[in-house]
Amino acid sequence: MGVILHVCTTCRAGQPLVDGEPCAGARMGAAIGALAVPEGVTIKPVECLSACKFGPTIALSGPDRWSYLYGPVTEDDAALILDYAAAFAATPDGIVPWRERPSLFRKNVIARLPAPETTT
């Protein structure tokens, strides 16, 4: 099973909504959706990741991996987000080595959650 890139598509980034204009999260989601999705990555739009004060956010999760919440991110980061999602998918535990992380993913970690324990 691959990993999931959760994309907050309703974030207004603290800005008022302008009639007929997509919010920051929708713009980010559209930019990500317009690019080729890396193998092993599934994109899942979500209505809210409850990190509103940070601006648009994404989360990466997968089985037996740490999960991460990152923000703020913008539509300009779409290609970098997908590249990083591929790197996350390539790890056995969700931990991309620090030196291999782009600056965006070194500095914009909002939360890191351990993988749920599995029982057999």
CSV table of N, CA and C in Angstrom, one decimal:
chain,number,residue,atom,x,y,z
A,1,MET,N,0.8,-1.2,0.0
A,1,MET,CA,0.0,0.0,0.0
A,1,MET,C,0.9,1.2,0.0
A,2,GLY,N,0.5,2.2,-0.7
A,2,GLY,CA,1.2,3.5,-0.8
A,2,GLY,C,0.9,4.5,0.3
A,3,VAL,N,1.3,5.7,0.0
A,3,VAL,CA,1.1,6.8,1.0
A,3,VAL,C,0.0,7.7,0.5
A,4,ILE,N,-0.5,8.5,1.4
A,4,ILE,CA,-1.6,9.5,1.1
A,4,ILE,C,-1.1,10.9,1.3
A,5,LEU,N,-1.3,11.7,0.3
A,5,LEU,CA,-1.0,13.1,0.4
A,5,LEU,C,-2.4,13.8,0.6
A,6,HIS,N,-2.6,14.2,1.8
A,6,HIS,CA,-3.9,14.9,2.2
A,6,HIS,C,-3.7,16.4,1.9
A,7,VAL,N,-4.6,17.0,1.1
A,7,VAL,CA,-4.5,18.4,0.7
A,7,VAL,C,-5.7,19.2,1.2
A,8,CYS,N,-5.4,20.1,2.1
A,8,CYS,CA,-6.5,21.0,2.6
A,8,CYS,C,-7.0,21.9,1.4
A,9,THR,N,-8.2,21.8,1.0
A,9,THR,CA,-8.7,22.5,-0.2
A,9,THR,C,-9.6,23.7,0.2
A,10,THR,N,-9.9,23.8,1.5
A,10,THR,CA,-10.8,24.9,2.0
A,10,THR,C,-10.1,26.0,2.7
A,11,CYS,N,-8.8,26.0,2.9
A,11,CYS,CA,-8.1,27.0,3.6
A,11,CYS,C,-8.2,28.4,2.9
A,12,ARG,N,-8.5,29.4,3.7
A,12,ARG,CA,-8.5,30.7,3.2
A,12,ARG,C,-7.3,31.5,3.6
A,13,ALA,N,-6.4,30.9,4.3
A,13,ALA,CA,-5.1,31.5,4.7
A,13,ALA,C,-5.3,32.8,5.4
A,14,GLY,N,-6.4,32.9,6.2
A,14,GLY,CA,-6.7,34.1,6.9
A,14,GLY,C,-7.2,35.3,6.1
A,15,GLN,N,-7.5,35.0,4.8
A,15,GLN,CA,-8.0,36.1,3.9
A,15,GLN,C,-9.5,35.9,3.7
A,16,PRO,N,-10.1,37.1,3.5
A,16,PRO,CA,-11.6,37.0,3.2
A,16,PRO,C,-11.8,36.3,1.8
A,17,LEU,N,-12.9,35.6,1.7
A,17,LEU,CA,-13.2,35.0,0.4
A,17,LEU,C,-13.7,36.1,-0.6
A,18,VAL,N,-13.3,36.1,-1.8
A,18,VAL,CA,-13.7,37.0,-2.8
A,18,VAL,C,-14.6,36.3,-3.7
A,19,ASP,N,-15.8,36.8,-4.0
A,19,ASP,CA,-16.8,36.1,-4.8
A,19,ASP,C,-16.2,35.7,-6.2
A,20,GLY,N,-16.3,34.4,-6.5
A,20,GLY,CA,-15.8,33.9,-7.8
A,20,GLY,C,-14.4,33.6,-7.8
A,21,GLU,N,-13.7,33.8,-6.7
A,21,GLU,CA,-12.2,33.5,-6.6
A,21,GLU,C,-12.0,32.3,-5.8
A,22,PRO,N,-11.2,31.3,-6.2
A,22,PRO,CA,-10.9,30.2,-5.3
A,22,PRO,C,-10.1,30.6,-4.1
A,23,CYS,N,-10.3,29.9,-3.0
A,23,CYS,CA,-9.5,30.2,-1.8
A,23,CYS,C,-8.1,29.6,-2.0
A,24,ALA,N,-7.2,30.0,-1.1
A,24,ALA,CA,-5.8,29.6,-1.2
A,24,ALA,C,-5.6,28.0,-1.3
A,25,GLY,N,-6.4,27.3,-0.4
A,25,GLY,CA,-6.3,25.9,-0.4
A,25,GLY,C,-6.8,25.3,-1.7
A,26,ALA,N,-7.9,25.8,-2.3
A,26,ALA,CA,-8.4,25.3,-3.6
A,26,ALA,C,-7.4,25.6,-4.7
A,27,ARG,N,-6.7,26.7,-4.7
A,27,ARG,CA,-5.7,27.0,-5.7
A,27,ARG,C,-4.5,26.0,-5.5
A,28,MET,N,-4.1,25.7,-4.3
A,28,MET,CA,-3.0,24.7,-4.1
A,28,MET,C,-3.5,23.4,-4.5
A,29,GLY,N,-4.7,22.9,-4.2
A,29,GLY,CA,-5.2,21.6,-4.6
A,29,GLY,C,-5.2,21.5,-6.1
A,30,ALA,N,-5.7,22.5,-6.8
A,30,ALA,CA,-5.7,22.5,-8.2
A,30,ALA,C,-4.3,22.4,-8.9
A,31,ALA,N,-3.4,23.1,-8.3
A,31,ALA,CA,-2.0,23.1,-8.8
A,31,ALA,C,-1.4,21.7,-8.6
A,32,ILE,N,-1.6,21.1,-7.5
A,32,ILE,CA,-1.1,19.7,-7.3
A,32,ILE,C,-1.9,18.7,-8.2
A,33,GLY,N,-3.2,18.9,-8.3
A,33,GLY,CA,-3.9,18.0,-9.2
A,33,GLY,C,-3.6,18.1,-10.7
A,34,ALA,N,-3.0,19.2,-11.1
A,34,ALA,CA,-2.6,19.4,-12.5
A,34,ALA,C,-1.3,18.7,-12.9
A,35,LEU,N,-0.6,18.2,-11.9
A,35,LEU,CA,0.7,17.6,-12.1
A,35,LEU,C,0.6,16.0,-12.1
A,36,ALA,N,1.6,15.4,-12.6
A,36,ALA,CA,1.6,13.9,-12.6
A,36,ALA,C,1.9,13.5,-11.2
A,37,VAL,N,1.1,12.5,-10.7
A,37,VAL,CA,1.2,12.0,-9.4
A,37,VAL,C,2.3,10.9,-9.3
A,38,PRO,N,3.2,11.0,-8.4
A,38,PRO,CA,4.3,9.9,-8.3
A,38,PRO,C,3.7,8.6,-8.0
A,39,GLU,N,4.4,7.6,-8.4
A,39,GLU,CA,4.0,6.2,-8.1
A,39,GLU,C,4.0,6.0,-6.6
A,40,GLY,N,3.0,5.3,-6.1
A,40,GLY,CA,2.9,5.0,-4.7
A,40,GLY,C,2.3,6.1,-3.9
A,41,VAL,N,1.8,7.2,-4.5
A,41,VAL,CA,1.2,8.3,-3.8
A,41,VAL,C,-0.2,8.5,-4.3
A,42,THR,N,-1.1,8.6,-3.3
A,42,THR,CA,-2.5,8.9,-3.6
A,42,THR,C,-2.8,10.3,-3.1
A,43,ILE,N,-3.5,11.2,-3.9
A,43,ILE,CA,-3.8,12.5,-3.4
A,43,ILE,C,-5.3,12.4,-2.9
A,44,LYS,N,-5.5,12.9,-1.7
A,44,LYS,CA,-6.8,13.0,-1.1
A,44,LYS,C,-7.1,14.4,-0.7
A,45,PRO,N,-8.0,15.1,-1.4
A,45,PRO,CA,-8.4,16.4,-1.0
A,45,PRO,C,-9.3,16.3,0.3
A,46,VAL,N,-9.0,17.2,1.3
A,46,VAL,CA,-9.8,17.2,2.5
A,46,VAL,C,-10.3,18.6,2.8
A,47,GLU,N,-11.4,18.7,3.5
A,47,GLU,CA,-12.0,20.0,3.7
A,47,GLU,C,-11.3,20.8,4.7
A,48,CYS,N,-10.6,20.2,5.7
A,48,CYS,CA,-9.9,21.0,6.7
A,48,CYS,C,-8.9,20.1,7.4
A,49,LEU,N,-7.7,20.6,7.7
A,49,LEU,CA,-6.8,19.9,8.5
A,49,LEU,C,-6.6,20.5,9.8
A,50,SER,N,-7.4,21.5,10.1
A,50,SER,CA,-7.4,22.2,11.4
A,50,SER,C,-6.1,22.9,11.8
A,51,ALA,N,-5.5,23.4,10.8
A,51,ALA,CA,-4.2,24.2,10.9
A,51,ALA,C,-4.4,25.5,10.3
A,52,CYS,N,-5.6,26.1,10.5
A,52,CYS,CA,-5.9,27.3,9.8
A,52,CYS,C,-5.0,28.5,10.0
A,53,LYS,N,-4.4,28.6,11.2
A,53,LYS,CA,-3.5,29.8,11.4
A,53,LYS,C,-2.2,29.7,10.7
A,54,PHE,N,-1.9,28.5,10.1
A,54,PHE,CA,-0.7,28.3,9.3
A,54,PHE,C,-0.9,28.6,7.9
A,55,GLY,N,-2.1,28.7,7.4
A,55,GLY,CA,-2.4,28.8,6.0
A,55,GLY,C,-2.6,27.4,5.4
A,56,PRO,N,-2.6,27.3,4.1
A,56,PRO,CA,-2.8,26.0,3.4
A,56,PRO,C,-1.8,25.0,3.9
A,57,THR,N,-2.4,23.8,4.2
A,57,THR,CA,-1.5,22.7,4.7
A,57,THR,C,-1.7,21.4,3.9
A,58,ILE,N,-0.7,20.6,4.1
A,58,ILE,CA,-0.8,19.2,3.6
A,58,ILE,C,-0.4,18.3,4.7
A,59,ALA,N,-0.8,17.0,4.5
A,59,ALA,CA,-0.4,16.0,5.5
A,59,ALA,C,0.1,14.8,4.7
A,60,LEU,N,1.1,14.1,5.1
A,60,LEU,CA,1.5,12.8,4.5
A,60,LEU,C,1.4,11.7,5.6
A,61,SER,N,0.8,10.6,5.1
A,61,SER,CA,0.6,9.5,6.0
A,61,SER,C,0.7,8.2,5.2
A,62,GLY,N,0.8,7.1,5.9
A,62,GLY,CA,0.9,5.8,5.2
A,62,GLY,C,1.0,4.7,6.3
A,63,PRO,N,0.8,3.5,5.9
A,63,PRO,CA,0.9,2.4,6.9
A,63,PRO,C,2.3,2.2,7.4
A,64,ASP,N,2.4,2.0,8.7
A,64,ASP,CA,3.7,1.8,9.4
A,64,ASP,C,4.7,2.9,9.2
A,65,ARG,N,4.2,4.1,9.1
A,65,ARG,CA,5.0,5.3,8.9
A,65,ARG,C,4.6,6.4,9.8
A,66,TRP,N,5.5,7.3,10.1
A,66,TRP,CA,5.2,8.5,10.8
A,66,TRP,C,4.3,9.3,9.9
A,67,SER,N,3.4,10.1,10.4
A,67,SER,CA,2.6,11.1,9.6
A,67,SER,C,3.1,12.5,9.9
A,68,TYR,N,3.0,13.3,8.9
A,68,TYR,CA,3.5,14.7,9.1
A,68,TYR,C,2.4,15.7,8.6
A,69,LEU,N,2.3,16.8,9.2
A,69,LEU,CA,1.5,17.9,8.8
A,69,LEU,C,2.4,19.1,8.5
A,70,TYR,N,2.3,19.7,7.3
A,70,TYR,CA,3.2,20.8,6.9
A,70,TYR,C,2.4,22.0,6.5
A,71,GLY,N,2.9,23.2,6.8
A,71,GLY,CA,2.3,24.4,6.3
A,71,GLY,C,3.1,25.6,6.8
A,72,PRO,N,2.9,26.7,6.2
A,72,PRO,CA,2.0,26.9,5.0
A,72,PRO,C,2.7,26.4,3.7
A,73,VAL,N,1.9,26.0,2.8
A,73,VAL,CA,2.4,25.7,1.4
A,73,VAL,C,1.4,26.4,0.5
A,74,THR,N,1.9,26.6,-0.8
A,74,THR,CA,1.1,27.4,-1.7
A,74,THR,C,1.1,26.6,-3.1
A,75,GLU,N,0.3,27.1,-4.0
A,75,GLU,CA,0.3,26.5,-5.3
A,75,GLU,C,1.7,26.5,-6.0
A,76,ASP,N,2.5,27.5,-5.6
A,76,ASP,CA,3.9,27.5,-6.2
A,76,ASP,C,4.7,26.4,-5.7
A,77,ASP,N,4.3,25.7,-4.7
A,77,ASP,CA,5.1,24.6,-4.1
A,77,ASP,C,4.6,23.2,-4.6
A,78,ALA,N,3.7,23.2,-5.6
A,78,ALA,CA,3.0,21.9,-6.0
A,78,ALA,C,4.0,20.9,-6.4
A,79,ALA,N,4.9,21.2,-7.3
A,79,ALA,CA,5.9,20.2,-7.8
A,79,ALA,C,6.8,19.8,-6.7
A,80,LEU,N,7.2,20.7,-5.8
A,80,LEU,CA,8.1,20.3,-4.7
A,80,LEU,C,7.3,19.4,-3.7
A,81,ILE,N,6.1,19.6,-3.5
A,81,ILE,CA,5.2,18.8,-2.7
A,81,ILE,C,5.2,17.4,-3.2
A,82,LEU,N,4.9,17.3,-4.5
A,82,LEU,CA,4.8,15.9,-5.1
A,82,LEU,C,6.2,15.2,-5.1
A,83,ASP,N,7.3,15.9,-5.3
A,83,ASP,CA,8.6,15.3,-5.2
A,83,ASP,C,8.8,14.8,-3.8
A,84,TYR,N,8.5,15.6,-2.8
A,84,TYR,CA,8.7,15.2,-1.4
A,84,TYR,C,7.8,14.0,-1.1
A,85,ALA,N,6.5,14.0,-1.6
A,85,ALA,CA,5.6,12.9,-1.3
A,85,ALA,C,6.2,11.6,-1.9
A,86,ALA,N,6.9,11.7,-3.0
A,86,ALA,CA,7.6,10.5,-3.6
A,86,ALA,C,8.7,10.0,-2.7
A,87,ALA,N,9.5,11.0,-2.1
A,87,ALA,CA,10.6,10.6,-1.2
A,87,ALA,C,10.0,10.0,0.0
A,88,PHE,N,8.9,10.5,0.5
A,88,PHE,CA,8.2,10.0,1.7
A,88,PHE,C,7.8,8.5,1.4
A,89,ALA,N,7.2,8.3,0.2
A,89,ALA,CA,6.7,7.0,-0.1
A,89,ALA,C,7.9,6.0,-0.2
A,90,ALA,N,9.0,6.5,-0.6
A,90,ALA,CA,10.2,5.6,-0.8
A,90,ALA,C,10.8,5.1,0.6
A,91,THR,N,10.4,5.7,1.7
A,91,THR,CA,11.0,5.4,3.0
A,91,THR,C,10.2,4.2,3.6
A,92,PRO,N,10.8,3.4,4.4
A,92,PRO,CA,10.1,2.3,5.1
A,92,PRO,C,9.3,2.8,6.3
A,93,ASP,N,9.6,4.0,6.8
A,93,ASP,CA,9.0,4.5,8.0
A,93,ASP,C,8.5,5.9,8.0
A,94,GLY,N,8.6,6.5,6.8
A,94,GLY,CA,8.1,7.9,6.7
A,94,GLY,C,9.1,9.0,7.1
A,95,ILE,N,10.3,8.6,7.4
A,95,ILE,CA,11.3,9.6,7.8
A,95,ILE,C,12.3,9.8,6.7
A,96,VAL,N,12.1,10.9,6.0
A,96,VAL,CA,13.1,11.3,5.0
A,96,VAL,C,14.3,11.9,5.7
A,97,PRO,N,15.5,11.4,5.4
A,97,PRO,CA,16.7,12.0,6.1
A,97,PRO,C,16.7,13.5,6.0
A,98,TRP,N,17.0,14.1,7.1
A,98,TRP,CA,17.0,15.6,7.2
A,98,TRP,C,17.7,16.3,6.1
A,99,ARG,N,18.9,15.9,5.7
A,99,ARG,CA,19.7,16.5,4.6
A,99,ARG,C,19.0,16.4,3.3
A,100,GLU,N,18.2,15.4,3.1
A,100,GLU,CA,17.5,15.2,1.8
A,100,GLU,C,16.2,15.9,1.7
A,101,ARG,N,15.8,16.6,2.8
A,101,ARG,CA,14.5,17.3,2.8
A,101,ARG,C,14.7,18.7,2.2
A,102,PRO,N,13.9,19.2,1.3
A,102,PRO,CA,13.9,20.6,0.8
A,102,PRO,C,13.7,21.5,2.0
A,103,SER,N,14.1,22.7,2.0
A,103,SER,CA,13.9,23.6,3.1
A,103,SER,C,12.5,23.8,3.5
A,104,LEU,N,11.6,23.7,2.6
A,104,LEU,CA,10.1,23.8,2.9
A,104,LEU,C,9.7,22.8,3.9
A,105,PHE,N,10.3,21.6,3.8
A,105,PHE,CA,9.9,20.5,4.6
A,105,PHE,C,10.8,20.3,5.9
A,106,ARG,N,11.8,21.1,6.0
A,106,ARG,CA,12.7,21.2,7.2
A,106,ARG,C,12.0,22.2,8.1
A,107,LYS,N,11.5,23.3,7.6
A,107,LYS,CA,11.1,24.5,8.4
A,107,LYS,C,9.6,24.5,8.7
A,108,ASN,N,8.8,23.8,7.9
A,108,ASN,CA,7.4,24.0,8.0
A,108,ASN,C,6.6,22.8,8.5
A,109,VAL,N,7.3,22.1,9.4
A,109,VAL,CA,6.6,21.0,10.1
A,109,VAL,C,5.7,21.5,11.2
A,110,ILE,N,4.4,21.2,11.1
A,110,ILE,CA,3.5,21.6,12.2
A,110,ILE,C,3.4,20.5,13.2
A,111,ALA,N,3.3,19.3,12.7
A,111,ALA,CA,3.1,18.2,13.6
A,111,ALA,C,3.7,16.9,13.0
A,112,ARG,N,4.2,16.0,13.9
A,112,ARG,CA,4.7,14.7,13.5
A,112,ARG,C,4.0,13.7,14.4
A,113,LEU,N,3.4,12.7,13.8
A,113,LEU,CA,2.6,11.7,14.6
A,113,LEU,C,3.2,10.3,14.4
A,114,PRO,N,3.4,9.6,15.4
A,114,PRO,CA,4.0,8.2,15.2
A,114,PRO,C,3.0,7.3,14.5
A,115,ALA,N,3.5,6.3,13.9
A,115,ALA,CA,2.7,5.3,13.2
A,115,ALA,C,1.9,4.5,14.3
A,116,PRO,N,0.7,4.3,14.0
A,116,PRO,CA,-0.1,3.5,15.0
A,116,PRO,C,0.5,2.1,15.2
A,117,GLU,N,0.5,1.6,16.4
A,117,GLU,CA,1.1,0.2,16.6
A,117,GLU,C,0.1,-0.8,16.0
A,118,THR,N,0.7,-1.8,15.3
A,118,THR,CA,-0.2,-2.8,14.7
A,118,THR,C,0.0,-4.1,15.6
A,119,THR,N,-1.1,-4.8,15.7
A,119,THR,CA,-1.0,-6.1,16.4
A,119,THR,C,-1.2,-7.2,15.4
A,120,THR,N,-0.6,-8.3,15.6
A,120,THR,CA,-0.8,-9.5,14.7
A,120,THR,C,-1.3,-10.6,15.4
